[in-house]
mmCIF file of C-alpha atoms and ligand atoms in Angstrom:
data_model
loop_
_atom_site.group_PDB
_atom_site.id
_atom_site.type_symbol
_atom_site.label_atom_id
_atom_site.label_comp_id
_atom_site.label_asym_id
_atom_site.label_seq_id
_atom_site.Cartn_x
_atom_site.Cartn_y
_atom_site.Cartn_z
ATOM 1 C CA UNK A 519 68.118 18.929 -34.316
ATOM 2 C CA UNK A 520 71.141 19.813 -32.253
ATOM 3 C CA UNK A 521 69.458 23.050 -31.158
ATOM 4 C CA UNK A 522 66.374 21.102 -30.089
ATOM 5 C CA UNK A 523 68.483 18.732 -28.029
ATOM 6 C CA UNK A 524 70.304 21.640 -26.382
ATOM 7 C CA UNK A 525 66.972 23.177 -25.450
ATOM 8 C CA UNK A 526 65.685 19.905 -24.083
ATOM 9 C CA UNK A 527 68.798 19.435 -21.970
ATOM 10 C CA UNK A 528 68.551 22.973 -20.603
ATOM 11 C CA UNK A 529 64.877 22.490 -19.773
ATOM 12 C CA UNK A 530 65.504 19.177 -18.072
ATOM 13 C CA UNK A 531 68.268 20.702 -16.012
ATOM 14 C CA UNK A 532 66.020 23.579 -14.960
ATOM 15 C CA UNK A 533 63.246 21.207 -13.955
ATOM 16 C CA UNK A 534 65.607 18.972 -12.007
ATOM 17 C CA UNK A 535 67.145 21.834 -10.014
ATOM 18 C CA UNK A 536 63.681 23.220 -9.393
ATOM 19 C CA UNK A 537 62.565 19.893 -8.052
ATOM 20 C CA UNK A 538 65.427 19.520 -5.637
ATOM 21 C CA UNK A 539 64.487 21.363 -2.476
ATOM 22 C CA UNK A 540 67.320 23.681 -1.500
ATOM 23 C CA UNK A 541 66.827 22.580 2.088
ATOM 24 C CA UNK A 542 68.820 19.459 1.156
ATOM 25 C CA UNK A 543 71.788 21.618 0.162
ATOM 26 C CA UNK A 544 71.392 24.131 2.952
ATOM 27 C CA UNK A 545 70.582 22.025 5.990
ATOM 28 C CA UNK A 546 71.533 18.452 5.150
ATOM 29 C CA UNK A 547 69.741 15.170 4.829
ATOM 30 C CA UNK A 548 68.234 14.827 8.312
ATOM 31 C CA UNK A 549 66.645 18.290 8.281
ATOM 32 C CA UNK A 550 65.384 17.657 4.748
ATOM 33 C CA UNK A 551 63.736 14.400 5.842
ATOM 34 C CA UNK A 552 62.151 16.147 8.832
ATOM 35 C CA UNK A 553 60.887 18.948 6.624
ATOM 36 C CA UNK A 554 59.427 16.507 4.109
ATOM 37 C CA UNK A 555 57.840 14.474 6.922
ATOM 38 C CA UNK A 556 56.121 17.569 8.311
ATOM 39 C CA UNK A 557 54.841 18.487 4.823
ATOM 40 C CA UNK A 558 53.562 14.957 4.337
ATOM 41 C CA UNK A 559 51.768 14.926 7.679
ATOM 42 C CA UNK A 560 50.139 18.251 6.929
ATOM 43 C CA UNK A 561 49.023 17.144 3.480
ATOM 44 C CA UNK A 562 47.764 13.639 4.292
ATOM 45 C CA UNK A 563 46.859 13.690 7.981
ATOM 46 C CA UNK A 564 49.068 10.604 8.460
ATOM 47 C CA UNK A 565 51.307 11.055 11.479
ATOM 48 C CA UNK A 566 54.918 11.090 10.288
ATOM 49 C CA UNK A 567 57.894 11.062 12.625
ATOM 50 C CA UNK A 568 61.625 10.984 11.896
ATOM 51 C CA UNK A 569 63.812 9.436 14.590
ATOM 52 C CA UNK A 570 67.571 9.489 14.678
ATOM 53 C CA UNK A 571 68.555 6.149 16.199
ATOM 54 C CA UNK A 572 72.341 6.543 16.103
ATOM 55 C CA UNK A 573 74.473 5.365 18.989
ATOM 56 C CA UNK A 574 75.945 8.883 18.951
ATOM 57 C CA UNK A 575 73.105 11.214 18.007
ATOM 58 C CA UNK A 576 75.493 13.792 16.524
ATOM 59 C CA UNK A 577 76.291 11.248 13.768
ATOM 60 C CA UNK A 578 72.840 11.725 12.231
ATOM 61 C CA UNK A 579 73.471 15.408 11.601
ATOM 62 C CA UNK A 580 76.828 14.900 9.859
ATOM 63 C CA UNK A 581 77.142 16.217 6.351
ATOM 64 C CA UNK A 582 76.490 13.699 3.613
ATOM 65 C CA UNK A 583 77.663 13.828 0.000
ATOM 66 C CA UNK A 584 75.215 14.844 -2.735
ATOM 67 C CA UNK A 585 74.680 11.513 -4.515
ATOM 68 C CA UNK A 586 73.792 9.745 -1.279
ATOM 69 C CA UNK A 587 71.661 12.613 0.077
ATOM 70 C CA UNK A 588 69.674 12.846 -3.134
ATOM 71 C CA UNK A 589 69.194 9.082 -3.366
ATOM 72 C CA UNK A 590 67.955 8.869 0.242
ATOM 73 C CA UNK A 591 65.695 11.866 -0.191
ATOM 74 C CA UNK A 592 64.107 10.526 -3.391
ATOM 75 C CA UNK A 593 63.622 7.056 -1.915
ATOM 76 C CA UNK A 594 62.031 8.640 1.113
ATOM 77 C CA UNK A 595 59.636 10.651 -1.069
ATOM 78 C CA UNK A 596 58.661 7.602 -3.101
ATOM 79 C CA UNK A 597 58.143 5.508 0.038
ATOM 80 C CA UNK A 598 55.925 8.210 1.559
ATOM 81 C CA UNK A 599 53.938 8.482 -1.670
ATOM 82 C CA UNK A 600 53.385 4.731 -1.458
ATOM 83 C CA UNK A 601 52.268 5.016 2.154
ATOM 84 C CA UNK A 602 49.686 7.617 1.140
ATOM 85 C CA UNK A 603 48.594 5.660 -1.943
ATOM 86 C CA UNK A 604 48.585 2.040 -0.824
ATOM 87 C CA UNK A 605 48.876 1.541 2.930
ATOM 88 C CA UNK A 606 45.823 2.998 4.665
ATOM 89 C CA UNK A 607 48.228 3.687 7.550
ATOM 90 C CA UNK A 608 47.581 6.197 10.319
ATOM 91 C CA UNK A 609 51.211 6.522 11.246
ATOM 92 C CA UNK A 610 54.615 6.232 9.592
ATOM 93 C CA UNK A 611 57.898 6.284 11.386
ATOM 94 C CA UNK A 612 61.307 6.847 9.873
ATOM 95 C CA UNK A 613 64.398 5.509 11.571
ATOM 96 C CA UNK A 614 67.633 7.084 10.460
ATOM 97 C CA UNK A 615 70.911 5.619 11.597
ATOM 98 C CA UNK A 616 74.443 6.529 10.680
ATOM 99 C CA UNK A 617 77.600 4.766 11.758
ATOM 100 C CA UNK A 618 81.137 5.066 10.440
ATOM 101 C CA UNK A 619 80.423 2.326 7.893
ATOM 102 C CA UNK A 620 76.874 2.867 6.723
ATOM 103 C CA UNK A 621 73.575 4.694 6.702
ATOM 104 C CA UNK A 622 70.361 2.846 7.409
ATOM 105 C CA UNK A 623 66.979 4.409 6.697
ATOM 106 C CA UNK A 624 63.759 2.543 7.473
ATOM 107 C CA UNK A 625 60.277 3.758 6.611
ATOM 108 C CA UNK A 626 57.824 1.857 8.779
ATOM 109 C CA UNK A 627 54.076 2.211 8.413
ATOM 110 C CA UNK A 628 51.209 0.634 10.342
ATOM 111 C CA UNK A 629 48.977 0.007 7.331
ATOM 112 C CA UNK A 630 47.710 -3.102 5.574
ATOM 113 C CA UNK A 631 51.058 -4.265 4.192
ATOM 114 C CA UNK A 632 51.916 -5.544 0.732
ATOM 115 C CA UNK A 633 49.127 -7.492 -0.981
ATOM 116 C CA UNK A 634 49.927 -11.230 -0.826
ATOM 117 C CA UNK A 635 49.296 -11.912 -4.512
ATOM 118 C CA UNK A 636 52.003 -9.596 -5.817
ATOM 119 C CA UNK A 637 54.760 -11.298 -7.804
ATOM 120 C CA UNK A 638 58.216 -9.975 -8.672
ATOM 121 C CA UNK A 639 57.281 -9.897 -12.338
ATOM 122 C CA UNK A 640 54.669 -7.250 -11.644
ATOM 123 C CA UNK A 641 56.751 -4.884 -9.519
ATOM 124 C CA UNK A 642 55.993 -1.440 -10.905
ATOM 125 C CA UNK A 643 58.267 1.479 -11.428
ATOM 126 C CA UNK A 644 58.403 3.122 -7.971
ATOM 127 C CA UNK A 645 60.109 0.315 -6.097
ATOM 128 C CA UNK A 646 62.247 -0.476 -9.141
ATOM 129 C CA UNK A 647 63.464 3.135 -9.167
ATOM 130 C CA UNK A 648 64.344 2.896 -5.486
ATOM 131 C CA UNK A 649 66.398 -0.266 -6.027
ATOM 132 C CA UNK A 650 68.211 1.244 -8.992
ATOM 133 C CA UNK A 651 69.284 4.251 -6.923
ATOM 134 C CA UNK A 652 70.448 1.953 -4.134
ATOM 135 C CA UNK A 653 72.293 -0.374 -6.554
ATOM 136 C CA UNK A 654 74.225 2.499 -8.069
ATOM 137 C CA UNK A 655 75.584 3.358 -4.604
ATOM 138 C CA UNK A 656 76.430 -0.238 -3.730
ATOM 139 C CA UNK A 657 73.656 -0.489 -1.156
ATOM 140 C CA UNK A 658 70.775 -2.786 -0.354
ATOM 141 C CA UNK A 659 67.035 -2.322 -0.113
ATOM 142 C CA UNK A 660 64.537 -4.633 1.530
ATOM 143 C CA UNK A 661 60.760 -4.610 1.635
ATOM 144 C CA UNK A 662 59.066 -6.266 4.524
ATOM 145 C CA UNK A 663 55.545 -7.044 5.621
ATOM 146 C CA UNK A 664 56.026 -7.969 9.274
ATOM 147 C CA UNK A 665 53.617 -10.495 10.864
ATOM 148 C CA UNK A 666 52.277 -7.734 13.116
ATOM 149 C CA UNK A 667 51.103 -5.813 10.051
ATOM 150 C CA UNK A 668 52.271 -2.724 8.197
ATOM 151 C CA UNK A 669 54.969 -2.304 5.606
ATOM 152 C CA UNK A 670 58.645 -1.487 5.979
ATOM 153 C CA UNK A 671 61.173 -0.256 3.455
ATOM 154 C CA UNK A 672 64.780 -0.406 4.627
ATOM 155 C CA UNK A 673 67.716 1.049 2.746
ATOM 156 C CA UNK A 674 71.339 0.445 3.668
ATOM 157 C CA UNK A 675 74.021 2.569 2.018
ATOM 158 C CA UNK A 676 77.665 1.812 2.686
ATOM 159 C CA UNK A 677 79.836 4.855 3.413
ATOM 160 C CA UNK A 678 83.297 5.242 1.915
ATOM 161 C CA UNK A 679 86.088 4.284 4.310
ATOM 162 C CA UNK A 680 87.691 7.689 3.995
ATOM 163 C CA UNK A 681 84.990 10.326 3.684
ATOM 164 C CA UNK A 682 87.332 13.308 3.501
ATOM 165 C CA UNK A 683 88.858 11.975 0.309
ATOM 166 C CA UNK A 684 85.544 11.495 -1.460
ATOM 167 C CA UNK A 685 83.616 14.622 -0.538
HETATM 168 N N1 ADP B 1054 53.458 1.199 2.141
HETATM 169 C C1 ADP B 1054 52.848 0.264 1.411
HETATM 170 N N2 ADP B 1054 51.794 -0.446 1.918
HETATM 171 C C2 ADP B 1054 51.181 -1.393 1.172
HETATM 172 N N3 ADP B 1054 51.522 -1.725 -0.090
HETATM 173 C C3 ADP B 1054 52.552 -1.055 -0.652
HETATM 174 C C4 ADP B 1054 53.265 -0.032 0.063
HETATM 175 N N4 ADP B 1054 54.254 0.429 -0.756
HETATM 176 C C5 ADP B 1054 54.140 -0.246 -1.894
HETATM 177 N N5 ADP B 1054 53.121 -1.147 -1.851
HETATM 178 C C6 ADP B 1054 52.710 -2.081 -2.910
HETATM 179 O O1 ADP B 1054 53.807 -2.252 -3.778
HETATM 180 C C7 ADP B 1054 53.417 -1.946 -5.102
HETATM 181 C C8 ADP B 1054 54.600 -1.362 -5.843
HETATM 182 O O2 ADP B 1054 54.871 -0.025 -5.458
HETATM 183 P P1 ADP B 1054 55.493 0.970 -6.520
HETATM 184 O O3 ADP B 1054 56.613 0.251 -7.214
HETATM 185 O O4 ADP B 1054 55.850 2.239 -5.841
HETATM 186 O O5 ADP B 1054 54.353 1.171 -7.595
HETATM 187 P P2 ADP B 1054 53.062 2.098 -7.606
HETATM 188 O O6 ADP B 1054 53.135 2.992 -6.409
HETATM 189 O O7 ADP B 1054 53.195 2.840 -8.878
HETATM 190 O O8 ADP B 1054 51.897 1.140 -7.575
HETATM 191 C C9 ADP B 1054 52.235 -1.028 -4.960
HETATM 192 O O9 ADP B 1054 51.403 -1.075 -6.082
HETATM 193 C C10 ADP B 1054 51.561 -1.574 -3.731
HETATM 194 O O10 ADP B 1054 50.744 -2.665 -4.045
HETATM 195 MG MG1 MG B 1055 54.823 4.078 -5.897
#
């Protein structure tokens, strides 16, 4: 039994490292988002643009710790999958903003928006998974269907007051 569990753990670890694109480790979160956006556009034909909307644009390129980078990257992937699956959008825009206090990432599509008859009780796993990741990092997530149409996912992650100490 114990041998089986060891094997399972080793396999899981291998799969997880395999799934994490090394670009996240090598080039940081913004480059990883841009890379994923380009892949997505190529695969789906949906225009996909990442914009850094920081007051100081160099802030967007700052290094970010692993837990936050991975959470943002996974949320981004899930949100894009949803755009491809549910939105019918022709364009999706990502706004990435970093200040000293927080990171804000919005994924904004121009599709049909969330169906009106959805209730909280029926929220499936994807969005639940996003909120769990955000919760664990003390952040907030909001889903929005603006009157003008489309669907927006916004994630806000607080940054530690003293980054040097944590990373
Ligand atoms: N970009 C989007 N445009 C329209 N509807 C969306 C979008 N993203 C999510 N939704 C709606 O929210 C629901 C929940 O999404 P999710 O939790 O990821 O579950 P799943 O993708 O497995 O259906 C989807 O079934 C869909 O109805
Ligand atoms: Mg989904």
